[in-house]
Amino acid sequence: LDTIELRRLTSFINAARERNLWVIPDMHNYCRRYVNGTRYIVGSPEVSITHLADAWKKIAAVLKTYNNIWGYGIINEPHDLLENVPWFNIAQKVVHEIRLEDTEKPIIV
């Protein structure tokens, strides 16, 4: 994980906690990722399901001790995915990897 972005995320979550607010971290990217200016859909060789699941596993490892995480929102509005990569396969792999780190918090699919 990018240490600068992770610090921004945890700083925000800490600020929310100080205000007694709950947080739902999610990847607000529609199941896409830009790499060097090119947009790829999750499930492509450039951004595999394993890449996404690994990122969520690492995020859950960091956030599992926070008491103001309402749940993990794995992807916001996935759409127009690759024909040979069903949403179920993406979501199931992410859920599995999160559960290896955090068995308590809800997961929003």
PDB file of C-alpha atoms in Angstrom:
ATOM      1  CA  LEU A   1       0.000   0.000   0.000  1.00  0.00           C
ATOM      2  CA  ASP A   2       1.089   3.545  -0.671  1.00  0.00           C
ATOM      3  CA  THR A   3       2.248   4.870   2.704  1.00  0.00           C
ATOM      4  CA  ILE A   4       1.159   8.457   2.018  1.00  0.00           C
ATOM      5  CA  GLU A   5      -2.361   7.419   1.019  1.00  0.00           C
ATOM      6  CA  LEU A   6      -2.586   4.996   3.939  1.00  0.00           C
ATOM      7  CA  ARG A   7      -1.606   7.807   6.314  1.00  0.00           C
ATOM      8  CA  ARG A   8      -4.332  10.018   4.797  1.00  0.00           C
ATOM      9  CA  LEU A   9      -6.888   7.262   5.239  1.00  0.00           C
ATOM     10  CA  THR A  10      -5.988   6.496   8.848  1.00  0.00           C
ATOM     11  CA  SER A  11      -5.800  10.214   9.717  1.00  0.00           C
ATOM     12  CA  PHE A  12      -9.321  10.657   8.378  1.00  0.00           C
ATOM     13  CA  ILE A  13     -10.585   7.625  10.288  1.00  0.00           C
ATOM     14  CA  ASN A  14      -8.952   8.913  13.473  1.00  0.00           C
ATOM     15  CA  ALA A  15     -10.535  12.357  12.976  1.00  0.00           C
ATOM     16  CA  ALA A  16     -13.914  10.704  12.478  1.00  0.00           C
ATOM     17  CA  ARG A  17     -13.432   8.631  15.633  1.00  0.00           C
ATOM     18  CA  GLU A  18     -12.685  11.799  17.632  1.00  0.00           C
ATOM     19  CA  ARG A  19     -16.103  13.065  16.493  1.00  0.00           C
ATOM     20  CA  ASN A  20     -17.864   9.759  17.268  1.00  0.00           C
ATOM     21  CA  LEU A  21     -18.449   9.085  13.576  1.00  0.00           C
ATOM     22  CA  TRP A  22     -18.513   5.722  11.826  1.00  0.00           C
ATOM     23  CA  VAL A  23     -16.657   5.192   8.547  1.00  0.00           C
ATOM     24  CA  ILE A  24     -17.179   2.838   5.590  1.00  0.00           C
ATOM     25  CA  PRO A  25     -13.925   2.693   3.638  1.00  0.00           C
ATOM     26  CA  ASP A  26     -14.573   1.699   0.047  1.00  0.00           C
ATOM     27  CA  MET A  27     -12.775   1.656  -3.263  1.00  0.00           C
ATOM     28  CA  HIS A  28     -14.774   4.240  -5.110  1.00  0.00           C
ATOM     29  CA  ASN A  29     -13.517   3.259  -8.536  1.00  0.00           C
ATOM     30  CA  TYR A  30     -16.270   1.296 -10.326  1.00  0.00           C
ATOM     31  CA  CYS A  31     -13.979  -1.749 -10.525  1.00  0.00           C
ATOM     32  CA  ARG A  32     -11.348   0.136 -12.484  1.00  0.00           C
ATOM     33  CA  ARG A  33      -7.830   1.371 -11.912  1.00  0.00           C
ATOM     34  CA  TYR A  34      -5.667   3.827 -13.762  1.00  0.00           C
ATOM     35  CA  VAL A  35      -2.094   2.656 -14.303  1.00  0.00           C
ATOM     36  CA  ASN A  36       0.228   5.165 -15.945  1.00  0.00           C
ATOM     37  CA  GLY A  37      -2.778   7.022 -17.386  1.00  0.00           C
ATOM     38  CA  THR A  38      -4.500   3.934 -18.826  1.00  0.00           C
ATOM     39  CA  ARG A  39      -7.759   2.658 -17.348  1.00  0.00           C
ATOM     40  CA  TYR A  40      -8.005  -1.080 -16.696  1.00  0.00           C
ATOM     41  CA  ILE A  41     -10.939  -3.127 -15.464  1.00  0.00           C
ATOM     42  CA  VAL A  42     -10.459  -5.455 -12.512  1.00  0.00           C
ATOM     43  CA  GLY A  43      -9.970  -8.947 -13.888  1.00  0.00           C
ATOM     44  CA  SER A  44      -7.615  -7.839 -16.644  1.00  0.00           C
ATOM     45  CA  PRO A  45      -3.985  -8.997 -16.595  1.00  0.00           C
ATOM     46  CA  GLU A  46      -2.893  -5.493 -15.535  1.00  0.00           C
ATOM     47  CA  VAL A  47      -5.298  -5.348 -12.577  1.00  0.00           C
ATOM     48  CA  SER A  48      -6.136  -8.895 -11.611  1.00  0.00           C
ATOM     49  CA  ILE A  49      -8.633 -10.059  -9.025  1.00  0.00           C
ATOM     50  CA  THR A  50      -5.624 -11.103  -6.968  1.00  0.00           C
ATOM     51  CA  HIS A  51      -4.284  -7.529  -7.033  1.00  0.00           C
ATOM     52  CA  LEU A  52      -7.584  -6.176  -5.720  1.00  0.00           C
ATOM     53  CA  ALA A  53      -7.958  -8.897  -3.087  1.00  0.00           C
ATOM     54  CA  ASP A  54      -4.386  -8.378  -1.906  1.00  0.00           C
ATOM     55  CA  ALA A  55      -4.971  -4.644  -1.515  1.00  0.00           C
ATOM     56  CA  TRP A  56      -8.097  -5.305   0.567  1.00  0.00           C
ATOM     57  CA  LYS A  57      -6.275  -7.859   2.695  1.00  0.00           C
ATOM     58  CA  LYS A  58      -3.611  -5.272   3.476  1.00  0.00           C
ATOM     59  CA  ILE A  59      -6.198  -2.578   4.171  1.00  0.00           C
ATOM     60  CA  ALA A  60      -8.119  -4.887   6.515  1.00  0.00           C
ATOM     61  CA  ALA A  61      -4.891  -5.749   8.339  1.00  0.00           C
ATOM     62  CA  VAL A  62      -4.393  -2.054   9.087  1.00  0.00           C
ATOM     63  CA  LEU A  63      -8.016  -1.148   9.849  1.00  0.00           C
ATOM     64  CA  LYS A  64      -9.154  -4.181  11.842  1.00  0.00           C
ATOM     65  CA  THR A  65      -8.295  -2.559  15.183  1.00  0.00           C
ATOM     66  CA  TYR A  66     -10.266   0.627  14.511  1.00  0.00           C
ATOM     67  CA  ASN A  67     -13.524   0.666  16.446  1.00  0.00           C
ATOM     68  CA  ASN A  68     -15.331   3.141  14.180  1.00  0.00           C
ATOM     69  CA  ILE A  69     -15.253   1.148  10.953  1.00  0.00           C
ATOM     70  CA  TRP A  70     -18.871   0.227  10.181  1.00  0.00           C
ATOM     71  CA  GLY A  71     -17.788  -2.129   7.415  1.00  0.00           C
ATOM     72  CA  TYR A  72     -15.647  -2.503   4.320  1.00  0.00           C
ATOM     73  CA  GLY A  73     -17.275  -1.426   1.041  1.00  0.00           C
ATOM     74  CA  ILE A  74     -15.265  -3.507  -1.398  1.00  0.00           C
ATOM     75  CA  ILE A  75     -16.129  -1.614  -4.624  1.00  0.00           C
ATOM     76  CA  ASN A  76     -18.525   1.221  -5.361  1.00  0.00           C
ATOM     77  CA  GLU A  77     -20.813   0.601  -8.331  1.00  0.00           C
ATOM     78  CA  PRO A  78     -18.992  -2.099 -10.298  1.00  0.00           C
ATOM     79  CA  HIS A  79     -20.281  -2.026 -13.869  1.00  0.00           C
ATOM     80  CA  ASP A  80     -19.506  -3.114 -17.418  1.00  0.00           C
ATOM     81  CA  LEU A  81     -17.066  -5.742 -16.244  1.00  0.00           C
ATOM     82  CA  LEU A  82     -15.132  -8.104 -18.456  1.00  0.00           C
ATOM     83  CA  GLU A  83     -17.410 -10.797 -19.878  1.00  0.00           C
ATOM     84  CA  ASN A  84     -15.217 -13.638 -18.657  1.00  0.00           C
ATOM     85  CA  VAL A  85     -14.832 -12.229 -15.118  1.00  0.00           C
ATOM     86  CA  PRO A  86     -18.117 -12.328 -13.173  1.00  0.00           C
ATOM     87  CA  TRP A  87     -18.649  -9.918 -10.291  1.00  0.00           C
ATOM     88  CA  PHE A  88     -19.249 -12.911  -7.996  1.00  0.00           C
ATOM     89  CA  ASN A  89     -15.686 -14.147  -8.582  1.00  0.00           C
ATOM     90  CA  ILE A  90     -14.226 -10.728  -7.824  1.00  0.00           C
ATOM     91  CA  ALA A  91     -16.313 -10.206  -4.690  1.00  0.00           C
ATOM     92  CA  GLN A  92     -15.741 -13.719  -3.338  1.00  0.00           C
ATOM     93  CA  LYS A  93     -11.950 -13.437  -3.610  1.00  0.00           C
ATOM     94  CA  VAL A  94     -11.973 -10.043  -1.889  1.00  0.00           C
ATOM     95  CA  VAL A  95     -14.242 -11.285   0.910  1.00  0.00           C
ATOM     96  CA  HIS A  96     -12.007 -14.311   1.428  1.00  0.00           C
ATOM     97  CA  GLU A  97      -8.859 -12.202   1.719  1.00  0.00           C
ATOM     98  CA  ILE A  98     -10.465  -9.671   4.074  1.00  0.00           C
ATOM     99  CA  ARG A  99     -11.652 -12.517   6.308  1.00  0.00           C
ATOM    100  CA  LEU A 100      -8.085 -13.796   6.607  1.00  0.00           C
ATOM    101  CA  GLU A 101      -7.311 -10.543   8.444  1.00  0.00           C
ATOM    102  CA  ASP A 102     -10.596  -9.411   9.982  1.00  0.00           C
ATOM    103  CA  THR A 103     -13.375 -11.790  10.940  1.00  0.00           C
ATOM    104  CA  GLU A 104     -15.487  -9.179  12.737  1.00  0.00           C
ATOM    105  CA  LYS A 105     -16.381  -6.213  10.563  1.00  0.00           C
ATOM    106  CA  PRO A 106     -19.204  -6.368   8.025  1.00  0.00           C
ATOM    107  CA  ILE A 107     -18.311  -6.470   4.351  1.00  0.00           C
ATOM    108  CA  ILE A 108     -20.504  -4.527   1.936  1.00  0.00           C
ATOM    109  CA  VAL A 109     -20.642  -6.174  -1.466  1.00  0.00           C
TER     110      VAL A 109
END
